[in-house]
């Protein structure tokens, strides 16, 4: 009989918990007894006493490295909140094929767990990932706000330099060394006397180079097509007026663009629910949408890879019907819905602790920086440091303060989004079909991306690779309602060719 190896993970998060009976020795004792009863051999014990205010979880990270190196997939822990300290832990552990024994809760989480256990755990992972994604999105929004104000949020292109002004704000100025070459490139190309290859050679001979080598043809063409040089820039597909100084005028830029003879993509003012989502099951091309007679929407393969795929049309309302059929099967039983509410409450608690500790840590860093800035200024007044040194360090620390303040703003906004997302999740589980039917296309697309991926249409049928959370929910339904029959990659029947 093969010996089943496991590791033990024990954690306390504060001295108060030591007093309340959550001590590490008590946890290890409980888990050791459990391992003996289950016939498991303990390969190693990992423990740590820390708070979320401290940076890093050394024992937790060491455990992950150890189980990966030794190919161990069984982890024993007292209960959920001993293992997961914050949202990131849920997402991190999801990448490991683990069998987690939550001993006090009498639960084992693994691929072979009961469907309702995997479903509730999946809900928590989904909420955790959503929170982390929202934090990332809030950082992007900070860049978007800068873009709206005219400040390019990335590294400036050739001909410009990223610098800091007197207040420490990052700005973009003209590179006096390379800007004349950029202008020269536009002027020479607009004359029609040079190909891109010839222009590259000509500019290199005149001194335009990168690390003593000529710029590539691709790089040169990207310069000639970049609106940044007329004082504008593109961010997330939107054109903004920049605060930076133009190198060339718009007439010269337009002359160059006409020489490229760039074809414009056909546009329309109708938004389609499933555009960019469904692929052809025969060739893998995206299905494109067409509006017929001003009101009927059909989807068909673009046929870019050849074959007869393009002839297979499907009406949007038939896809709607089958998606609705799937959503009706995703309304959970009342007992499962109550467990979802409990899961949301648990994740709210983790979110609150994470926010409180993170904000406390950030505010401490801001206060520390402020004290250093004030002390630095006194040193300057007393003549202990030079004006140049004061300016350098002051700009550096002010920039750090701004970055930390942006993090606080991001957390506060993500917190708001967490509650909106939690409410949407609860409403989705309660009445998914009605939500999908009544909401605008933007919300429908969010629901579809939440459901799963790899949407394929082939021979009159649509298949969807469901998110594991909803696959597990269907398994729950199957166990309670014998009439339901679904598989992970779900064939939606009844979708015939629309003539």
PDB file of N, CA, C and O in Angstrom, residues 279-309:
ATOM      1  N   UNK A 279     -16.687  31.035 -31.946  1.00  0.00           N
ATOM      2  CA  UNK A 279     -15.821  30.633 -33.053  1.00  0.00           C
ATOM      3  C   UNK A 279     -16.451  29.492 -33.835  1.00  0.00           C
ATOM      4  O   UNK A 279     -17.259  28.737 -33.299  1.00  0.00           O
ATOM      5  N   UNK A 280     -16.042  29.371 -35.072  1.00  0.00           N
ATOM      6  CA  UNK A 280     -16.511  28.276 -35.921  1.00  0.00           C
ATOM      7  C   UNK A 280     -15.869  26.976 -35.463  1.00  0.00           C
ATOM      8  O   UNK A 280     -14.647  26.895 -35.307  1.00  0.00           O
ATOM      9  N   UNK A 281     -16.678  25.951 -35.258  1.00  0.00           N
ATOM     10  CA  UNK A 281     -16.166  24.660 -34.813  1.00  0.00           C
ATOM     11  C   UNK A 281     -15.441  23.899 -35.895  1.00  0.00           C
ATOM     12  O   UNK A 281     -14.756  22.911 -35.611  1.00  0.00           O
ATOM     13  N   UNK A 282     -15.556  24.336 -37.146  1.00  0.00           N
ATOM     14  CA  UNK A 282     -14.877  23.668 -38.258  1.00  0.00           C
ATOM     15  C   UNK A 282     -13.472  24.210 -38.470  1.00  0.00           C
ATOM     16  O   UNK A 282     -12.506  23.453 -38.575  1.00  0.00           O
ATOM     17  N   UNK A 283     -13.340  25.538 -38.537  1.00  0.00           N
ATOM     18  CA  UNK A 283     -12.042  26.126 -38.897  1.00  0.00           C
ATOM     19  C   UNK A 283     -11.428  27.002 -37.823  1.00  0.00           C
ATOM     20  O   UNK A 283     -10.264  27.372 -37.922  1.00  0.00           O
ATOM     21  N   UNK A 284     -12.198  27.373 -36.786  1.00  0.00           N
ATOM     22  CA  UNK A 284     -11.652  28.187 -35.709  1.00  0.00           C
ATOM     23  C   UNK A 284     -11.758  29.686 -35.912  1.00  0.00           C
ATOM     24  O   UNK A 284     -11.329  30.455 -35.058  1.00  0.00           O
ATOM     25  N   UNK A 285     -12.318  30.126 -37.049  1.00  0.00           N
ATOM     26  CA  UNK A 285     -12.489  31.563 -37.281  1.00  0.00           C
ATOM     27  C   UNK A 285     -13.618  32.118 -36.408  1.00  0.00           C
ATOM     28  O   UNK A 285     -14.524  31.380 -36.008  1.00  0.00           O
ATOM     29  N   UNK A 286     -13.560  33.419 -36.154  1.00  0.00           N
ATOM     30  CA  UNK A 286     -14.630  34.065 -35.402  1.00  0.00           C
ATOM     31  C   UNK A 286     -15.905  34.121 -36.232  1.00  0.00           C
ATOM     32  O   UNK A 286     -15.844  34.286 -37.448  1.00  0.00           O
ATOM     33  N   UNK A 287     -17.052  33.978 -35.564  1.00  0.00           N
ATOM     34  CA  UNK A 287     -18.324  34.215 -36.227  1.00  0.00           C
ATOM     35  C   UNK A 287     -18.565  35.715 -36.284  1.00  0.00           C
ATOM     36  O   UNK A 287     -18.346  36.425 -35.295  1.00  0.00           O
ATOM     37  N   UNK A 288     -18.967  36.197 -37.434  1.00  0.00           N
ATOM     38  CA  UNK A 288     -19.250  37.621 -37.594  1.00  0.00           C
ATOM     39  C   UNK A 288     -20.758  37.810 -37.686  1.00  0.00           C
ATOM     40  O   UNK A 288     -21.501  36.888 -38.034  1.00  0.00           O
ATOM     41  N   UNK A 289     -21.230  39.006 -37.352  1.00  0.00           N
ATOM     42  CA  UNK A 289     -22.669  39.273 -37.336  1.00  0.00           C
ATOM     43  C   UNK A 289     -23.071  40.181 -38.490  1.00  0.00           C
ATOM     44  O   UNK A 289     -22.299  41.036 -38.923  1.00  0.00           O
ATOM     45  N   UNK A 290     -24.290  39.967 -38.977  1.00  0.00           N
ATOM     46  CA  UNK A 290     -24.835  40.817 -40.036  1.00  0.00           C
ATOM     47  C   UNK A 290     -26.269  41.189 -39.689  1.00  0.00           C
ATOM     48  O   UNK A 290     -27.025  40.371 -39.153  1.00  0.00           O
ATOM     49  N   UNK A 291     -26.625  42.432 -40.001  1.00  0.00           N
ATOM     50  CA  UNK A 291     -27.982  42.901 -39.773  1.00  0.00           C
ATOM     51  C   UNK A 291     -28.747  42.843 -41.084  1.00  0.00           C
ATOM     52  O   UNK A 291     -28.366  43.469 -42.072  1.00  0.00           O
ATOM     53  N   UNK A 292     -29.836  42.079 -41.099  1.00  0.00           N
ATOM     54  CA  UNK A 292     -30.652  41.912 -42.306  1.00  0.00           C
ATOM     55  C   UNK A 292     -31.996  42.623 -42.134  1.00  0.00           C
ATOM     56  O   UNK A 292     -32.641  42.505 -41.083  1.00  0.00           O
ATOM     57  N   UNK A 293     -32.386  43.370 -43.155  1.00  0.00           N
ATOM     58  CA  UNK A 293     -33.663  44.069 -43.182  1.00  0.00           C
ATOM     59  C   UNK A 293     -33.838  45.006 -41.993  1.00  0.00           C
ATOM     60  O   UNK A 293     -34.962  45.290 -41.550  1.00  0.00           O
ATOM     61  N   UNK A 294     -32.711  45.446 -41.431  1.00  0.00           N
ATOM     62  CA  UNK A 294     -32.746  46.423 -40.352  1.00  0.00           C
ATOM     63  C   UNK A 294     -33.147  45.882 -39.000  1.00  0.00           C
ATOM     64  O   UNK A 294     -33.181  46.621 -38.015  1.00  0.00           O
ATOM     65  N   UNK A 295     -33.451  44.547 -38.887  1.00  0.00           N
ATOM     66  CA  UNK A 295     -33.888  44.039 -37.584  1.00  0.00           C
ATOM     67  C   UNK A 295     -33.481  42.597 -37.290  1.00  0.00           C
ATOM     68  O   UNK A 295     -33.497  42.173 -36.137  1.00  0.00           O
ATOM     69  N   UNK A 296     -33.101  41.813 -38.309  1.00  0.00           N
ATOM     70  CA  UNK A 296     -32.732  40.423 -38.074  1.00  0.00           C
ATOM     71  C   UNK A 296     -31.213  40.292 -38.031  1.00  0.00           C
ATOM     72  O   UNK A 296     -30.506  40.754 -38.932  1.00  0.00           O
ATOM     73  N   UNK A 297     -30.703  39.674 -36.967  1.00  0.00           N
ATOM     74  CA  UNK A 297     -29.253  39.525 -36.804  1.00  0.00           C
ATOM     75  C   UNK A 297     -28.872  38.061 -37.036  1.00  0.00           C
ATOM     76  O   UNK A 297     -29.423  37.155 -36.405  1.00  0.00           O
ATOM     77  N   UNK A 298     -27.950  37.856 -37.961  1.00  0.00           N
ATOM     78  CA  UNK A 298     -27.449  36.526 -38.272  1.00  0.00           C
ATOM     79  C   UNK A 298     -25.941  36.459 -37.987  1.00  0.00           C
ATOM     80  O   UNK A 298     -25.227  37.449 -38.151  1.00  0.00           O
ATOM     81  N   UNK A 299     -25.489  35.278 -37.580  1.00  0.00           N
ATOM     82  CA  UNK A 299     -24.062  35.044 -37.376  1.00  0.00           C
ATOM     83  C   UNK A 299     -23.593  33.963 -38.343  1.00  0.00           C
ATOM     84  O   UNK A 299     -24.315  32.997 -38.604  1.00  0.00           O
ATOM     85  N   UNK A 300     -22.369  34.140 -38.848  1.00  0.00           N
ATOM     86  CA  UNK A 300     -21.798  33.114 -39.715  1.00  0.00           C
ATOM     87  C   UNK A 300     -20.280  33.210 -39.662  1.00  0.00           C
ATOM     88  O   UNK A 300     -19.709  34.243 -39.276  1.00  0.00           O
ATOM     89  N   UNK A 301     -19.612  32.148 -40.052  1.00  0.00           N
ATOM     90  CA  UNK A 301     -18.154  32.124 -40.076  1.00  0.00           C
ATOM     91  C   UNK A 301     -17.631  33.112 -41.126  1.00  0.00           C
ATOM     92  O   UNK A 301     -18.233  33.280 -42.182  1.00  0.00           O
ATOM     93  N   UNK A 302     -16.514  33.754 -40.818  1.00  0.00           N
ATOM     94  CA  UNK A 302     -15.924  34.676 -41.782  1.00  0.00           C
ATOM     95  C   UNK A 302     -15.401  33.943 -43.004  1.00  0.00           C
ATOM     96  O   UNK A 302     -15.216  34.529 -44.066  1.00  0.00           O
ATOM     97  N   UNK A 303     -15.122  32.632 -42.850  1.00  0.00           N
ATOM     98  CA  UNK A 303     -14.654  31.828 -43.983  1.00  0.00           C
ATOM     99  C   UNK A 303     -13.265  32.189 -44.455  1.00  0.00           C
ATOM    100  O   UNK A 303     -12.887  31.887 -45.589  1.00  0.00           O
ATOM    101  N   UNK A 304     -12.472  32.804 -43.591  1.00  0.00           N
ATOM    102  CA  UNK A 304     -11.143  33.253 -43.995  1.00  0.00           C
ATOM    103  C   UNK A 304     -10.171  32.103 -44.264  1.00  0.00           C
ATOM    104  O   UNK A 304      -9.139  32.293 -44.900  1.00  0.00           O
ATOM    105  N   UNK A 305     -10.503  30.925 -43.758  1.00  0.00           N
ATOM    106  CA  UNK A 305      -9.608  29.785 -43.957  1.00  0.00           C
ATOM    107  C   UNK A 305     -10.113  28.848 -45.056  1.00  0.00           C
ATOM    108  O   UNK A 305      -9.663  27.713 -45.173  1.00  0.00           O
ATOM    109  N   UNK A 306     -11.076  29.301 -45.807  1.00  0.00           N
ATOM    110  CA  UNK A 306     -11.596  28.489 -46.900  1.00  0.00           C
ATOM    111  C   UNK A 306     -12.706  27.559 -46.444  1.00  0.00           C
ATOM    112  O   UNK A 306     -13.122  27.567 -45.291  1.00  0.00           O
ATOM    113  N   UNK A 307     -13.198  26.728 -47.361  1.00  0.00           N
ATOM    114  CA  UNK A 307     -14.260  25.782 -47.026  1.00  0.00           C
ATOM    115  C   UNK A 307     -15.640  26.403 -47.155  1.00  0.00           C
ATOM    116  O   UNK A 307     -15.811  27.523 -47.625  1.00  0.00           O
ATOM    117  N   UNK A 308     -16.647  25.646 -46.720  1.00  0.00           N
ATOM    118  CA  UNK A 308     -18.041  26.081 -46.838  1.00  0.00           C
ATOM    119  C   UNK A 308     -18.612  26.601 -45.529  1.00  0.00           C
ATOM    120  O   UNK A 308     -19.830  26.718 -45.381  1.00  0.00           O
ATOM    121  N   UNK A 309     -17.732  26.863 -44.558  1.00  0.00           N
ATOM    122  CA  UNK A 309     -18.204  27.313 -43.242  1.00  0.00           C
ATOM    123  C   UNK A 309     -19.100  28.539 -43.346  1.00  0.00           C
ATOM    124  O   UNK A 309     -20.067  28.697 -42.607  1.00  0.00           O
TER     125      UNK A 309
END
